[in-house]
Amino acid sequence: LVDARIERVAVVRDVARVTASIDHIALARDLAGAIENEELFLQYQPKVHVRRQEVTSVEALVRWQHPTRGLVLPGDFIPMAEESRDIVALTLWTIRRSIIDQKALADRGHDLRVFINIAGGLLADPGFVRQVCAIVIESDAKLGFEITETSVIRDPESAIANLKVFADIGVTIAIDDYGAGLSSLAYLKQLPARELKIDKLFITQLTSSNRDPLIVRSTIDLAHALDMEVVAEGVETAAAMALLSVMGCDMIQGFLISRPINIDALMRFLESGGHLPAASDLRMPFNR
Ligand code: C2E
Ligand code: MG
Ligand code: MG
Ligand code: MG
């Protein structure tokens, strides 16, 4: 009887696995056309500078409005885009779209740097780097690239060299998801990064955990010693924000400030300032 049950569980699991991989293939096939069909769009999540009490930059996060599946989030299609190499076209599209939106923001008086997530494999791709440089230099837009240390590890020499090229043409480099992947102090020392983003893994339970505050505080001190600004991602509560501010964290990003939102909503957010957490919650006034 037990054997039969184990067998049945195994069959159900195999069916689930096959279904998932058929699904994966179908989605991967659709992705190739998604860029041409304009099914991708960007949402922006503000980063608030704590001392300057204003939004100084935003992060672009890609979404896929699939014709039959509805909204698909990047966690479900970026990995397959990396496998199929559609990531090159996707990222070039993201950069072009961000530049258009950055200019629209600047026209309305919002001088914000727009950060784009760059997948690891691209950092060692000379064709990609050349195209990006051409686009960035031509547009003269204020951009930033978020990269993970894990993505540098595959081919550190070319990745670091290419990041220096990006930094030289005025792109701000941020290290994303710091502490969650393969963090190496050797890379931290060599990367031309001006921002370090502490992974939300350490932030979402900041005020209820014993160790997270210690890790976060020493990471902030380390980044500052290396002349980098620190961003905390995944800030969901006023208590976390208050603690981060006391610890000297430079920037805050998270649902407390805003979820990722469409460009129109971002304009309204910047112009009303109304959604920023109340000053009394933060023990500091927001002037916007
Ligand atoms: P990421 O760059 O670390 O982005 C942060 C993720 O955390 C986003 O998820 C964001 O919606 C979510 N988040 C923001 N604030 C909070 C918070 O307060 N609490 C919690 N629990 N979550 C929060 P999203 O948009 O699903 O993106 C997931 C990942 O997909 C991103 O992680 C990034 O690595 C990747 N991604 C997004 N857009 C692109 C893109 O255009 N290109 C590439 N290569 N990767 C992208
Ligand atoms: Mg990011
Ligand atoms: Mg991150
Ligand atoms: Mg992440």
PDB file of N, CA and C in Angstrom, residues 30-88:
ATOM      1  N   ASP A  30       7.227  32.250 -26.837  1.00  0.00           N
ATOM      2  CA  ASP A  30       6.468  33.502 -26.870  1.00  0.00           C
ATOM      3  C   ASP A  30       7.358  34.714 -26.634  1.00  0.00           C
ATOM      4  N   LEU A  31       8.386  34.522 -25.799  1.00  0.00           N
ATOM      5  CA  LEU A  31       9.225  35.655 -25.402  1.00  0.00           C
ATOM      6  C   LEU A  31       9.930  36.278 -26.601  1.00  0.00           C
ATOM      7  N   ALA A  32      10.323  35.413 -27.551  1.00  0.00           N
ATOM      8  CA  ALA A  32      11.015  35.911 -28.733  1.00  0.00           C
ATOM      9  C   ALA A  32      10.194  36.992 -29.438  1.00  0.00           C
ATOM     10  N   GLY A  33       8.859  36.797 -29.497  1.00  0.00           N
ATOM     11  CA  GLY A  33       8.006  37.763 -30.176  1.00  0.00           C
ATOM     12  C   GLY A  33       7.532  38.899 -29.283  1.00  0.00           C
ATOM     13  N   ALA A  34       7.713  38.740 -27.978  1.00  0.00           N
ATOM     14  CA  ALA A  34       7.133  39.697 -27.021  1.00  0.00           C
ATOM     15  C   ALA A  34       7.692  41.109 -27.179  1.00  0.00           C
ATOM     16  N   ILE A  35       8.976  41.170 -27.548  1.00  0.00           N
ATOM     17  CA  ILE A  35       9.608  42.489 -27.683  1.00  0.00           C
ATOM     18  C   ILE A  35       9.036  43.200 -28.909  1.00  0.00           C
ATOM     19  N   GLU A  36       9.007  42.458 -30.034  1.00  0.00           N
ATOM     20  CA  GLU A  36       8.455  43.030 -31.275  1.00  0.00           C
ATOM     21  C   GLU A  36       6.996  43.436 -31.100  1.00  0.00           C
ATOM     22  N   ASN A  37       6.231  42.584 -30.402  1.00  0.00           N
ATOM     23  CA  ASN A  37       4.794  42.849 -30.244  1.00  0.00           C
ATOM     24  C   ASN A  37       4.482  43.876 -29.160  1.00  0.00           C
ATOM     25  N   GLU A  38       5.539  44.449 -28.611  1.00  0.00           N
ATOM     26  CA  GLU A  38       5.379  45.464 -27.558  1.00  0.00           C
ATOM     27  C   GLU A  38       4.574  44.954 -26.377  1.00  0.00           C
ATOM     28  N   GLU A  39       4.874  43.717 -25.956  1.00  0.00           N
ATOM     29  CA  GLU A  39       4.201  43.168 -24.786  1.00  0.00           C
ATOM     30  C   GLU A  39       4.985  43.442 -23.503  1.00  0.00           C
ATOM     31  N   LEU A  40       6.229  43.912 -23.650  1.00  0.00           N
ATOM     32  CA  LEU A  40       7.012  44.233 -22.463  1.00  0.00           C
ATOM     33  C   LEU A  40       6.752  45.679 -22.060  1.00  0.00           C
ATOM     34  N   PHE A  41       6.809  45.943 -20.785  1.00  0.00           N
ATOM     35  CA  PHE A  41       6.760  47.330 -20.328  1.00  0.00           C
ATOM     36  C   PHE A  41       7.581  47.463 -19.060  1.00  0.00           C
ATOM     37  N   LEU A  42       7.881  48.698 -18.700  1.00  0.00           N
ATOM     38  CA  LEU A  42       8.707  48.933 -17.523  1.00  0.00           C
ATOM     39  C   LEU A  42       7.881  49.543 -16.402  1.00  0.00           C
ATOM     40  N   GLN A  43       8.216  49.121 -15.195  1.00  0.00           N
ATOM     41  CA  GLN A  43       7.734  49.834 -14.014  1.00  0.00           C
ATOM     42  C   GLN A  43       8.956  50.391 -13.302  1.00  0.00           C
ATOM     43  N   TYR A  44       8.734  51.444 -12.554  1.00  0.00           N
ATOM     44  CA  TYR A  44       9.839  52.126 -11.884  1.00  0.00           C
ATOM     45  C   TYR A  44       9.606  52.127 -10.381  1.00  0.00           C
ATOM     46  N   GLN A  45      10.675  51.833  -9.651  1.00  0.00           N
ATOM     47  CA  GLN A  45      10.579  51.900  -8.189  1.00  0.00           C
ATOM     48  C   GLN A  45      11.578  52.941  -7.683  1.00  0.00           C
ATOM     49  N   PRO A  46      11.067  53.956  -6.990  1.00  0.00           N
ATOM     50  CA  PRO A  46      11.944  55.044  -6.524  1.00  0.00           C
ATOM     51  C   PRO A  46      12.926  54.580  -5.456  1.00  0.00           C
ATOM     52  N   LYS A  47      14.069  55.264  -5.426  1.00  0.00           N
ATOM     53  CA  LYS A  47      15.001  55.145  -4.311  1.00  0.00           C
ATOM     54  C   LYS A  47      15.020  56.513  -3.633  1.00  0.00           C
ATOM     55  N   VAL A  48      14.776  56.534  -2.335  1.00  0.00           N
ATOM     56  CA  VAL A  48      14.773  57.805  -1.610  1.00  0.00           C
ATOM     57  C   VAL A  48      16.114  58.006  -0.917  1.00  0.00           C
ATOM     58  N   HIS A  49      16.707  59.169  -1.132  1.00  0.00           N
ATOM     59  CA  HIS A  49      17.937  59.517  -0.448  1.00  0.00           C
ATOM     60  C   HIS A  49      17.577  60.028   0.943  1.00  0.00           C
ATOM     61  N   VAL A  50      18.072  59.358   1.971  1.00  0.00           N
ATOM     62  CA  VAL A  50      17.621  59.624   3.337  1.00  0.00           C
ATOM     63  C   VAL A  50      17.987  61.043   3.791  1.00  0.00           C
ATOM     64  N   ARG A  51      19.247  61.421   3.644  1.00  0.00           N
ATOM     65  CA  ARG A  51      19.650  62.750   4.134  1.00  0.00           C
ATOM     66  C   ARG A  51      19.084  63.872   3.276  1.00  0.00           C
ATOM     67  N   ARG A  52      19.067  63.649   1.945  1.00  0.00           N
ATOM     68  CA  ARG A  52      18.545  64.701   1.066  1.00  0.00           C
ATOM     69  C   ARG A  52      17.021  64.716   1.033  1.00  0.00           C
ATOM     70  N   GLN A  53      16.423  63.697   1.611  1.00  0.00           N
ATOM     71  CA  GLN A  53      14.977  63.617   1.731  1.00  0.00           C
ATOM     72  C   GLN A  53      14.272  63.796   0.400  1.00  0.00           C
ATOM     73  N   GLU A  54      14.808  63.161  -0.615  1.00  0.00           N
ATOM     74  CA  GLU A  54      14.146  63.217  -1.920  1.00  0.00           C
ATOM     75  C   GLU A  54      14.463  61.973  -2.739  1.00  0.00           C
ATOM     76  N   VAL A  55      13.658  61.788  -3.764  1.00  0.00           N
ATOM     77  CA  VAL A  55      13.896  60.691  -4.694  1.00  0.00           C
ATOM     78  C   VAL A  55      15.021  61.132  -5.630  1.00  0.00           C
ATOM     79  N   THR A  56      16.130  60.410  -5.623  1.00  0.00           N
ATOM     80  CA  THR A  56      17.254  60.807  -6.473  1.00  0.00           C
ATOM     81  C   THR A  56      17.410  59.872  -7.670  1.00  0.00           C
ATOM     82  N   SER A  57      16.830  58.683  -7.585  1.00  0.00           N
ATOM     83  CA  SER A  57      16.916  57.768  -8.722  1.00  0.00           C
ATOM     84  C   SER A  57      15.750  56.789  -8.683  1.00  0.00           C
ATOM     85  N   VAL A  58      15.569  56.090  -9.772  1.00  0.00           N
ATOM     86  CA  VAL A  58      14.548  55.038  -9.842  1.00  0.00           C
ATOM     87  C   VAL A  58      15.166  53.805 -10.483  1.00  0.00           C
ATOM     88  N   GLU A  59      14.594  52.649 -10.166  1.00  0.00           N
ATOM     89  CA  GLU A  59      15.033  51.404 -10.795  1.00  0.00           C
ATOM     90  C   GLU A  59      13.964  50.938 -11.770  1.00  0.00           C
ATOM     91  N   ALA A  60      14.377  50.620 -12.988  1.00  0.00           N
ATOM     92  CA  ALA A  60      13.452  50.090 -13.990  1.00  0.00           C
ATOM     93  C   ALA A  60      13.334  48.581 -13.816  1.00  0.00           C
ATOM     94  N   LEU A  61      12.107  48.095 -13.744  1.00  0.00           N
ATOM     95  CA  LEU A  61      11.861  46.652 -13.599  1.00  0.00           C
ATOM     96  C   LEU A  61      10.931  46.220 -14.731  1.00  0.00           C
ATOM     97  N   VAL A  62      11.376  45.238 -15.486  1.00  0.00           N
ATOM     98  CA  VAL A  62      10.625  44.847 -16.681  1.00  0.00           C
ATOM     99  C   VAL A  62       9.460  43.924 -16.329  1.00  0.00           C
ATOM    100  N   ARG A  63       8.355  44.085 -17.031  1.00  0.00           N
ATOM    101  CA  ARG A  63       7.178  43.223 -16.897  1.00  0.00           C
ATOM    102  C   ARG A  63       6.717  42.795 -18.275  1.00  0.00           C
ATOM    103  N   TRP A  64       6.015  41.669 -18.316  1.00  0.00           N
ATOM    104  CA  TRP A  64       5.535  41.126 -19.587  1.00  0.00           C
ATOM    105  C   TRP A  64       4.029  40.952 -19.505  1.00  0.00           C
ATOM    106  N   GLN A  65       3.320  41.753 -20.303  1.00  0.00           N
ATOM    107  CA  GLN A  65       1.867  41.600 -20.378  1.00  0.00           C
ATOM    108  C   GLN A  65       1.571  40.560 -21.456  1.00  0.00           C
ATOM    109  N   HIS A  66       1.476  39.308 -21.036  1.00  0.00           N
ATOM    110  CA  HIS A  66       1.298  38.205 -21.981  1.00  0.00           C
ATOM    111  C   HIS A  66      -0.154  38.169 -22.463  1.00  0.00           C
ATOM    112  N   PRO A  67      -0.381  37.966 -23.792  1.00  0.00           N
ATOM    113  CA  PRO A  67      -1.746  38.043 -24.328  1.00  0.00           C
ATOM    114  C   PRO A  67      -2.730  37.068 -23.682  1.00  0.00           C
ATOM    115  N   THR A  68      -2.279  35.888 -23.288  1.00  0.00           N
ATOM    116  CA  THR A  68      -3.226  34.950 -22.673  1.00  0.00           C
ATOM    117  C   THR A  68      -2.948  34.680 -21.194  1.00  0.00           C
ATOM    118  N   ARG A  69      -1.695  34.803 -20.775  1.00  0.00           N
ATOM    119  CA  ARG A  69      -1.366  34.480 -19.386  1.00  0.00           C
ATOM    120  C   ARG A  69      -1.498  35.664 -18.439  1.00  0.00           C
ATOM    121  N   GLY A  70      -1.632  36.856 -19.003  1.00  0.00           N
ATOM    122  CA  GLY A  70      -1.667  38.037 -18.144  1.00  0.00           C
ATOM    123  C   GLY A  70      -0.272  38.479 -17.761  1.00  0.00           C
ATOM    124  N   LEU A  71      -0.160  39.106 -16.614  1.00  0.00           N
ATOM    125  CA  LEU A  71       1.116  39.694 -16.212  1.00  0.00           C
ATOM    126  C   LEU A  71       2.125  38.626 -15.790  1.00  0.00           C
ATOM    127  N   VAL A  72       3.292  38.619 -16.439  1.00  0.00           N
ATOM    128  CA  VAL A  72       4.366  37.692 -16.067  1.00  0.00           C
ATOM    129  C   VAL A  72       5.510  38.520 -15.488  1.00  0.00           C
ATOM    130  N   LEU A  73       6.013  38.093 -14.318  1.00  0.00           N
ATOM    131  CA  LEU A  73       7.071  38.856 -13.648  1.00  0.00           C
ATOM    132  C   LEU A  73       8.463  38.361 -14.082  1.00  0.00           C
ATOM    133  N   PRO A  74       9.478  39.222 -13.925  1.00  0.00           N
ATOM    134  CA  PRO A  74      10.797  38.902 -14.483  1.00  0.00           C
ATOM    135  C   PRO A  74      11.402  37.597 -13.972  1.00  0.00           C
ATOM    136  N   GLY A  75      11.107  37.236 -12.731  1.00  0.00           N
ATOM    137  CA  GLY A  75      11.623  35.983 -12.190  1.00  0.00           C
ATOM    138  C   GLY A  75      11.236  34.789 -13.061  1.00  0.00           C
ATOM    139  N   ASP A  76      10.123  34.904 -13.789  1.00  0.00           N
ATOM    140  CA  ASP A  76       9.643  33.807 -14.627  1.00  0.00           C
ATOM    141  C   ASP A  76      10.133  33.861 -16.067  1.00  0.00           C
ATOM    142  N   PHE A  77      10.719  34.976 -16.495  1.00  0.00           N
ATOM    143  CA  PHE A  77      11.190  34.955 -17.892  1.00  0.00           C
ATOM    144  C   PHE A  77      12.622  35.441 -18.100  1.00  0.00           C
ATOM    145  N   ILE A  78      13.215  36.140 -17.144  1.00  0.00           N
ATOM    146  CA  ILE A  78      14.619  36.555 -17.311  1.00  0.00           C
ATOM    147  C   ILE A  78      15.542  35.332 -17.408  1.00  0.00           C
ATOM    148  N   PRO A  79      15.385  34.326 -16.531  1.00  0.00           N
ATOM    149  CA  PRO A  79      16.270  33.154 -16.657  1.00  0.00           C
ATOM    150  C   PRO A  79      16.178  32.493 -18.032  1.00  0.00           C
ATOM    151  N   MET A  80      14.963  32.375 -18.586  1.00  0.00           N
ATOM    152  CA  MET A  80      14.852  31.745 -19.915  1.00  0.00           C
ATOM    153  C   MET A  80      15.365  32.670 -21.011  1.00  0.00           C
ATOM    154  N   ALA A  81      15.239  33.970 -20.805  1.00  0.00           N
ATOM    155  CA  ALA A  81      15.809  34.919 -21.775  1.00  0.00           C
ATOM    156  C   ALA A  81      17.332  34.804 -21.786  1.00  0.00           C
ATOM    157  N   GLU A  82      17.909  34.513 -20.608  1.00  0.00           N
ATOM    158  CA  GLU A  82      19.360  34.334 -20.542  1.00  0.00           C
ATOM    159  C   GLU A  82      19.774  33.073 -21.296  1.00  0.00           C
ATOM    160  N   GLU A  83      18.965  32.008 -21.139  1.00  0.00           N
ATOM    161  CA  GLU A  83      19.266  30.753 -21.830  1.00  0.00           C
ATOM    162  C   GLU A  83      19.182  30.906 -23.344  1.00  0.00           C
ATOM    163  N   SER A  84      18.142  31.609 -23.802  1.00  0.00           N
ATOM    164  CA  SER A  84      17.882  31.697 -25.250  1.00  0.00           C
ATOM    165  C   SER A  84      18.647  32.848 -25.900  1.00  0.00           C
ATOM    166  N   ARG A  85      19.312  33.644 -25.090  1.00  0.00           N
ATOM    167  CA  ARG A  85      20.012  34.850 -25.572  1.00  0.00           C
ATOM    168  C   ARG A  85      19.061  35.971 -25.990  1.00  0.00           C
ATOM    169  N   ASP A  86      17.756  35.789 -25.798  1.00  0.00           N
ATOM    170  CA  ASP A  86      16.827  36.901 -26.011  1.00  0.00           C
ATOM    171  C   ASP A  86      17.136  38.039 -25.041  1.00  0.00           C
ATOM    172  N   ILE A  87      17.939  37.738 -24.026  1.00  0.00           N
ATOM    173  CA  ILE A  87      18.294  38.743 -23.019  1.00  0.00           C
ATOM    174  C   ILE A  87      18.998  39.954 -23.649  1.00  0.00           C
ATOM    175  N   VAL A  88      19.723  39.731 -24.743  1.00  0.00           N
ATOM    176  CA  VAL A  88      20.425  40.851 -25.391  1.00  0.00           C
ATOM    177  C   VAL A  88      19.410  41.859 -25.918  1.00  0.00           C
TER     178      VAL A  88
END
